[in-house]
């Protein structure tokens, strides 16, 4: 659901979000979603980019930096 209030309080094993970069409230969705998946759950974000801004880009950029740091060790 594209509403952080509908996500809070639920536990999820696998959540897939499509076109996350285009959500108006992507940061709020992400913050509400993380506690629901902290006990072994996973999140898959799928989206076309919307430039180098927003929560999708921040998450993607952080993931790529972490991946590259692991390769450089």
mmCIF file of C-alpha atoms in Angstrom:
data_model
loop_
_atom_site.group_PDB
_atom_site.id
_atom_site.type_symbol
_atom_site.label_atom_id
_atom_site.label_comp_id
_atom_site.label_asym_id
_atom_site.label_seq_id
_atom_site.Cartn_x
_atom_site.Cartn_y
_atom_site.Cartn_z
ATOM 1 C CA UNK A 1 0.000 0.000 0.000
ATOM 2 C CA UNK A 2 1.169 3.514 -0.764
ATOM 3 C CA UNK A 3 0.353 4.700 2.740
ATOM 4 C CA UNK A 4 2.801 4.393 5.655
ATOM 5 C CA UNK A 5 -0.072 4.186 8.146
ATOM 6 C CA UNK A 6 -1.291 0.966 6.508
ATOM 7 C CA UNK A 7 2.152 -0.647 6.820
ATOM 8 C CA UNK A 8 2.947 0.047 10.465
ATOM 9 C CA UNK A 9 2.358 -2.838 12.828
ATOM 10 C CA UNK A 10 2.583 -5.602 10.230
ATOM 11 C CA UNK A 11 5.309 -8.215 9.854
ATOM 12 C CA UNK A 12 6.347 -9.249 6.364
ATOM 13 C CA UNK A 13 8.621 -11.920 4.909
ATOM 14 C CA UNK A 14 8.996 -10.434 1.442
ATOM 15 C CA UNK A 15 7.757 -7.100 0.184
ATOM 16 C CA UNK A 16 8.102 -6.069 -3.459
ATOM 17 C CA UNK A 17 7.486 -2.444 -4.367
ATOM 18 C CA UNK A 18 7.194 -1.425 -8.003
ATOM 19 C CA UNK A 19 8.039 2.097 -9.239
ATOM 20 C CA UNK A 20 9.230 3.158 -5.791
ATOM 21 C CA UNK A 21 11.083 6.210 -7.176
ATOM 22 C CA UNK A 22 7.756 7.682 -8.232
ATOM 23 C CA UNK A 23 6.037 7.494 -4.840
ATOM 24 C CA UNK A 24 5.390 10.971 -3.449
ATOM 25 C CA UNK A 25 5.987 9.725 0.088
ATOM 26 C CA UNK A 26 8.763 7.189 -0.533
ATOM 27 C CA UNK A 27 10.810 8.164 2.539
ATOM 28 C CA UNK A 28 7.809 7.706 4.844
ATOM 29 C CA UNK A 29 6.952 4.365 3.194
ATOM 30 C CA UNK A 30 10.552 3.171 3.625
ATOM 31 C CA UNK A 31 10.678 4.214 7.291
ATOM 32 C CA UNK A 32 7.385 2.429 8.004
ATOM 33 C CA UNK A 33 8.402 -0.681 6.071
ATOM 34 C CA UNK A 34 11.789 -1.409 7.646
ATOM 35 C CA UNK A 35 10.500 -2.489 11.076
ATOM 36 C CA UNK A 36 8.102 -4.922 9.369
ATOM 37 C CA UNK A 37 11.002 -6.783 7.739
ATOM 38 C CA UNK A 38 13.735 -6.658 10.386
ATOM 39 C CA UNK A 39 13.243 -10.268 11.540
ATOM 40 C CA UNK A 40 14.358 -12.140 8.470
ATOM 41 C CA UNK A 41 12.213 -10.355 5.930
ATOM 42 C CA UNK A 42 13.403 -8.769 2.726
ATOM 43 C CA UNK A 43 12.408 -5.891 0.511
ATOM 44 C CA UNK A 44 12.733 -5.770 -3.261
ATOM 45 C CA UNK A 45 12.519 -2.322 -4.823
ATOM 46 C CA UNK A 46 11.900 -2.145 -8.562
ATOM 47 C CA UNK A 47 11.711 1.173 -10.338
ATOM 48 C CA UNK A 48 12.696 3.273 -13.259
ATOM 49 C CA UNK A 49 14.924 6.090 -11.996
ATOM 50 C CA UNK A 50 13.649 9.565 -11.370
ATOM 51 C CA UNK A 51 16.993 11.329 -11.434
ATOM 52 C CA UNK A 52 19.548 11.533 -8.660
ATOM 53 C CA UNK A 53 17.059 12.549 -5.994
ATOM 54 C CA UNK A 54 14.625 10.885 -3.648
ATOM 55 C CA UNK A 55 14.629 7.864 -1.396
ATOM 56 C CA UNK A 56 14.987 5.305 -4.188
ATOM 57 C CA UNK A 57 18.172 6.942 -5.425
ATOM 58 C CA UNK A 58 19.534 7.246 -1.860
ATOM 59 C CA UNK A 59 18.930 3.539 -1.188
ATOM 60 C CA UNK A 60 20.372 2.506 -4.570
ATOM 61 C CA UNK A 61 23.448 4.723 -4.144
ATOM 62 C CA UNK A 62 24.129 3.415 -0.635
ATOM 63 C CA UNK A 63 23.739 -0.183 -1.841
ATOM 64 C CA UNK A 64 26.162 0.371 -4.715
ATOM 65 C CA UNK A 65 28.749 1.995 -2.425
ATOM 66 C CA UNK A 66 28.475 -0.937 0.012
ATOM 67 C CA UNK A 67 28.822 -3.411 -2.850
ATOM 68 C CA UNK A 68 31.881 -1.642 -4.236
ATOM 69 C CA UNK A 69 33.512 -1.426 -0.796
ATOM 70 C CA UNK A 70 33.117 -5.192 -0.447
ATOM 71 C CA UNK A 71 34.834 -5.751 -3.790
ATOM 72 C CA UNK A 72 37.738 -3.493 -2.869
ATOM 73 C CA UNK A 73 38.664 -5.346 0.306
#
